[in-house]
Short mmCIF file of C-alpha atoms in Angstrom, two decimals:
data_model
loop_
_atom_site.label_atom_id
_atom_site.label_comp_id
_atom_site.label_asym_id
_atom_site.label_seq_id
_atom_site.Cartn_x
_atom_site.Cartn_y
_atom_site.Cartn_z
CA MET A 1 89.93 87.13 68.43
CA ASP A 2 89.58 87.93 72.01
CA LEU A 3 92.78 89.33 73.27
CA LYS A 4 93.07 87.07 76.03
CA MET A 5 92.10 84.35 74.44
CA LEU A 6 95.21 85.07 72.36
CA ALA A 7 97.36 85.30 75.29
CA ALA A 8 96.20 82.41 76.78
CA GLN A 9 97.06 80.61 73.38
CA HIS A 10 100.38 81.08 73.98
CA ALA A 11 100.96 80.83 77.34
CA VAL A 12 100.01 77.37 77.07
CA SER A 13 102.78 76.54 75.00
CA PHE A 14 105.02 77.15 77.94
CA ILE A 15 103.39 73.84 79.55
CA LYS A 16 105.15 70.62 79.28
CA ASN A 17 103.95 67.05 79.84
CA LYS A 18 104.21 65.86 83.27
CA ASP A 19 104.76 69.81 84.56
CA LYS A 20 103.42 70.54 87.97
CA VAL A 21 100.96 73.55 87.14
CA GLY A 22 99.63 76.40 88.86
CA LEU A 23 96.75 78.30 88.15
CA GLY A 24 95.61 81.72 89.50
CA ALA A 25 92.26 83.19 88.60
CA GLY A 26 90.60 85.20 86.38
CA SER A 27 88.92 85.68 83.05
CA THR A 28 92.34 84.74 81.11
CA ILE A 29 93.18 81.65 83.56
CA ALA A 30 89.49 80.58 82.81
CA PHE A 31 90.21 80.40 79.11
CA ILE A 32 93.56 78.45 79.72
CA VAL A 33 92.12 75.78 81.82
CA ASP A 34 89.72 75.23 78.55
CA LEU A 35 92.63 75.08 76.60
CA LEU A 36 94.44 72.76 78.71
CA THR A 37 91.35 70.60 78.80
CA ALA A 38 91.49 70.03 75.19
CA GLU A 39 95.15 69.17 75.33
CA VAL A 40 94.93 66.66 78.29
CA LYS A 41 92.21 64.76 75.98
CA ASN A 42 95.03 64.68 73.28
CA GLY A 43 97.76 62.96 76.08
CA LEU A 44 98.93 65.68 77.73
CA LYS A 45 99.80 64.74 81.68
CA ILE A 46 99.52 67.42 84.04
CA ASN A 47 99.18 68.08 88.04
CA PHE A 48 97.54 70.89 88.86
CA PHE A 49 97.53 73.57 91.79
CA THR A 50 95.44 76.42 92.46
CA SER A 51 95.23 79.48 94.61
CA SER A 52 91.50 80.34 93.39
CA PHE A 53 88.66 78.82 95.02
CA THR A 54 86.64 79.30 91.62
CA THR A 55 89.46 78.18 89.35
CA TRP A 56 89.47 74.99 91.58
CA GLN A 57 85.78 74.86 90.83
CA LEU A 58 86.36 74.96 87.10
CA LEU A 59 89.03 72.38 87.36
CA GLN A 60 86.81 70.35 88.97
CA LYS A 61 83.94 70.44 86.78
CA LYS A 62 86.33 69.62 83.62
CA GLY A 63 87.14 66.76 85.71
CA PHE A 64 90.62 67.09 86.81
CA ASN A 65 91.86 66.19 90.28
CA VAL A 66 93.74 69.24 91.94
CA GLN A 67 96.37 68.90 94.30
CA SER A 68 96.85 70.53 97.49
CA ILE A 69 99.27 73.19 97.57
CA ALA A 70 100.71 72.10 101.06
CA ALA A 71 101.84 68.75 99.57
CA MET A 72 104.08 70.74 97.02
CA ALA A 73 107.30 72.45 97.41
CA GLU A 74 107.98 73.62 93.89
CA LEU A 75 106.16 73.79 90.90
CA ASP A 76 107.54 73.94 86.90
CA ILE A 77 105.42 76.72 85.90
CA TYR A 78 102.29 79.21 87.86
CA LEU A 79 100.16 81.05 85.32
CA ASP A 80 98.24 84.02 86.72
CA GLY A 81 96.92 87.49 85.37
CA CYS A 82 96.95 90.64 87.15
CA ASP A 83 95.76 94.39 87.39
CA GLN A 84 98.44 95.94 86.41
CA PHE A 85 102.27 95.15 85.66
CA ASP A 86 105.67 97.45 85.10
CA LYS A 87 108.55 97.22 82.71
CA ASP A 88 109.79 95.39 85.73
CA LEU A 89 107.25 93.09 85.32
CA ASN A 90 106.57 94.05 89.18
CA ALA A 91 102.43 93.37 89.44
CA LEU A 92 99.57 94.19 91.17
CA LYS A 93 97.05 91.77 92.32
CA SER A 94 94.70 93.99 94.13
CA GLY A 95 91.47 92.97 93.16
CA GLY A 96 90.88 89.28 94.64
CA GLY A 97 92.16 89.55 98.11
CA ILE A 98 93.72 85.98 97.59
CA HIS A 99 97.16 87.35 96.87
CA THR A 100 98.91 85.78 99.89
CA ARG A 101 98.25 82.00 98.46
CA GLU A 102 98.92 83.28 94.71
CA LYS A 103 102.25 84.53 95.84
CA LEU A 104 103.14 81.47 97.15
CA LEU A 105 102.31 79.59 94.12
CA ALA A 106 104.38 82.07 92.28
CA SER A 107 107.14 82.09 94.42
CA MET A 108 107.28 78.23 94.26
CA ALA A 109 107.45 78.32 90.39
CA LYS A 110 110.61 77.99 88.37
CA GLN A 111 108.92 79.83 85.89
CA PHE A 112 106.07 82.54 86.45
CA LEU A 113 104.62 83.99 83.90
CA LEU A 114 101.96 87.10 83.63
CA VAL A 115 99.12 86.55 81.11
CA GLY A 116 97.07 89.22 79.72
CA ASP A 117 95.99 92.01 77.17
CA VAL A 118 98.24 95.04 76.50
CA SER A 119 96.11 97.24 78.82
CA LYS A 120 97.35 95.26 81.75
CA TYR A 121 100.60 97.17 81.17
CA SER A 122 102.11 100.33 82.33
CA GLU A 123 105.67 101.24 82.15
CA GLN A 124 104.97 102.62 86.14
CA PHE A 125 102.29 101.89 88.29
CA ASP A 126 99.57 104.55 87.89
CA THR A 127 97.05 105.03 90.97
CA ARG A 128 93.93 103.36 89.37
CA PHE A 129 94.94 100.46 91.65
CA PRO A 130 95.71 100.23 95.47
CA LEU A 131 98.14 98.23 97.21
CA VAL A 132 95.99 95.44 99.28
CA ILE A 133 98.20 94.46 102.67
CA GLU A 134 96.44 91.04 104.20
CA LEU A 135 97.12 91.13 107.94
CA LEU A 136 96.28 89.55 111.42
CA PRO A 137 93.27 90.81 113.26
CA GLU A 138 94.87 91.51 116.16
CA ALA A 139 96.83 93.53 114.22
CA PHE A 140 93.73 95.47 113.39
CA SER A 141 94.99 99.05 114.98
CA TYR A 142 98.63 98.59 114.94
CA VAL A 143 99.36 98.01 110.90
CA PRO A 144 97.34 101.16 109.69
CA MET A 145 99.53 102.94 112.57
CA CYS A 146 103.17 101.67 111.20
CA VAL A 147 101.75 101.82 107.37
CA GLN A 148 100.96 105.36 108.04
CA LYS A 149 104.36 106.42 109.85
CA LEU A 150 106.25 104.90 106.93
CA PHE A 151 104.04 106.50 104.03
CA PRO A 152 102.02 109.98 105.38
CA ASP A 153 100.56 110.56 102.30
CA VAL A 154 99.02 107.14 101.85
CA LYS A 155 94.77 106.94 102.33
CA ILE A 156 93.93 103.53 104.22
CA LEU A 157 90.38 101.63 104.06
CA PHE A 158 89.91 98.45 105.80
CA ARG A 159 88.30 96.12 102.37
CA MET A 160 84.29 96.00 103.58
CA SER A 161 81.89 93.28 102.49
CA ASP A 162 79.04 94.00 99.83
CA LYS A 163 77.64 90.87 100.97
CA LYS A 164 77.53 91.37 104.59
CA ASP A 165 77.89 93.71 107.17
CA GLY A 166 81.51 93.78 108.12
CA MET A 167 84.99 93.41 107.02
CA VAL A 168 86.25 91.36 103.85
CA ILE A 169 87.45 88.03 105.73
CA THR A 170 90.16 86.39 103.72
CA GLU A 171 90.48 82.04 103.31
CA ASN A 172 93.24 82.66 105.87
CA GLY A 173 90.92 84.26 108.33
CA ASN A 174 92.91 87.92 108.33
CA TYR A 175 91.52 91.21 107.14
CA LEU A 176 92.49 93.28 104.30
CA LEU A 177 93.98 96.94 104.09
CA ASP A 178 93.52 98.67 100.86
CA ALA A 179 96.46 101.38 100.52
CA TRP A 180 95.64 104.28 98.08
CA PHE A 181 99.21 106.19 96.99
CA PRO A 182 98.96 109.46 95.28
CA LYS A 183 102.37 108.81 94.01
CA TRP A 184 103.64 105.16 94.21
CA PRO A 185 106.94 105.38 96.40
CA ASN A 186 110.06 103.24 95.63
CA LEU A 187 108.90 99.72 95.01
CA GLU A 188 112.03 97.81 97.09
CA PHE A 189 111.37 100.17 100.04
CA LEU A 190 107.96 99.71 99.64
CA ASN A 191 108.03 95.80 99.78
CA THR A 192 110.84 95.47 102.11
CA SER A 193 109.46 97.75 104.86
CA LEU A 194 105.76 96.77 104.94
CA LYS A 195 106.94 92.93 105.16
CA GLN A 196 108.74 94.04 108.12
CA VAL A 197 105.85 94.90 110.04
CA THR A 198 104.52 92.42 112.41
CA GLY A 199 100.92 91.76 111.68
CA VAL A 200 101.45 92.07 108.01
CA VAL A 201 100.83 88.24 106.43
CA GLU A 202 101.63 89.58 103.03
CA THR A 203 100.94 92.34 100.06
CA SER A 204 99.43 92.31 96.43
CA LEU A 205 102.85 93.52 95.34
CA PHE A 206 104.43 90.75 93.31
CA TYR A 207 108.32 92.70 93.48
CA LYS A 208 110.50 90.69 91.18
CA LEU A 209 108.49 87.45 90.90
CA ALA A 210 107.45 87.24 87.59
CA HIS A 211 110.05 85.69 85.14
CA LYS A 212 107.87 86.70 81.85
CA ALA A 213 104.99 88.21 80.55
CA VAL A 214 102.59 87.28 77.80
CA ILE A 215 100.76 90.15 76.47
CA ALA A 216 98.38 90.09 73.55
CA GLY A 217 97.53 92.91 71.61
CA VAL A 218 96.16 94.35 68.27
CA ASP A 219 99.55 93.68 66.94
CA GLY A 220 99.63 90.17 67.98
CA ILE A 221 101.91 88.38 71.00
CA LYS A 222 104.54 90.25 72.79
CA ILE A 223 106.58 88.43 75.47
CA MET A 224 108.73 90.39 78.17
CA GLU A 225 111.21 89.10 80.28
CA ARG A 226 111.96 90.19 83.53
CA ASN A 227 116.21 91.42 83.90
CA ALA A 228 117.83 89.66 86.09
#
């Protein structure tokens, strides 16, 4: 069986009737949508919210009504994948560039589950993925200067579009800055210091947000829980 499908099957078991459910993006989330479609046909009632346009399209295609994030202050559960997560369930979500909305839903959730296969886990972050910073266009020069002062060894690059000439523009109308570290700094300091820089909207570091991780491997399912 596909490990992502196995993880999705187990993650769905955490969803209860009448839950307000937030969903992120990715292939594992697509499996979760398929599984929930069958559960809803069997009588499960769910209110859906999503940070992803792709997931929104998939839910619409399945006939679900996706509610506005702005209309809700709290979710029962949020499920999402990631690029990588560590032993403390800190996660990097650097690929899609929608981490601000993803982090909003994760923060709103009583229970935030990371879902994926064992390849996503590393005891500590390696350097395969950047930290992504969403910033205001007006902070185009200021934010990179501040980041470089805080972390002199970091390599910073604005994310460029492969579909048009120019930079990637987020759904919020902002820019994305990829920060590549030769070695990851202390994550608590990284999280706090960058969010204090004026012009930074959010980063792709999900620091102490996930409550559990559902990981599928060749030996089956493993559940990790974050220490308080």
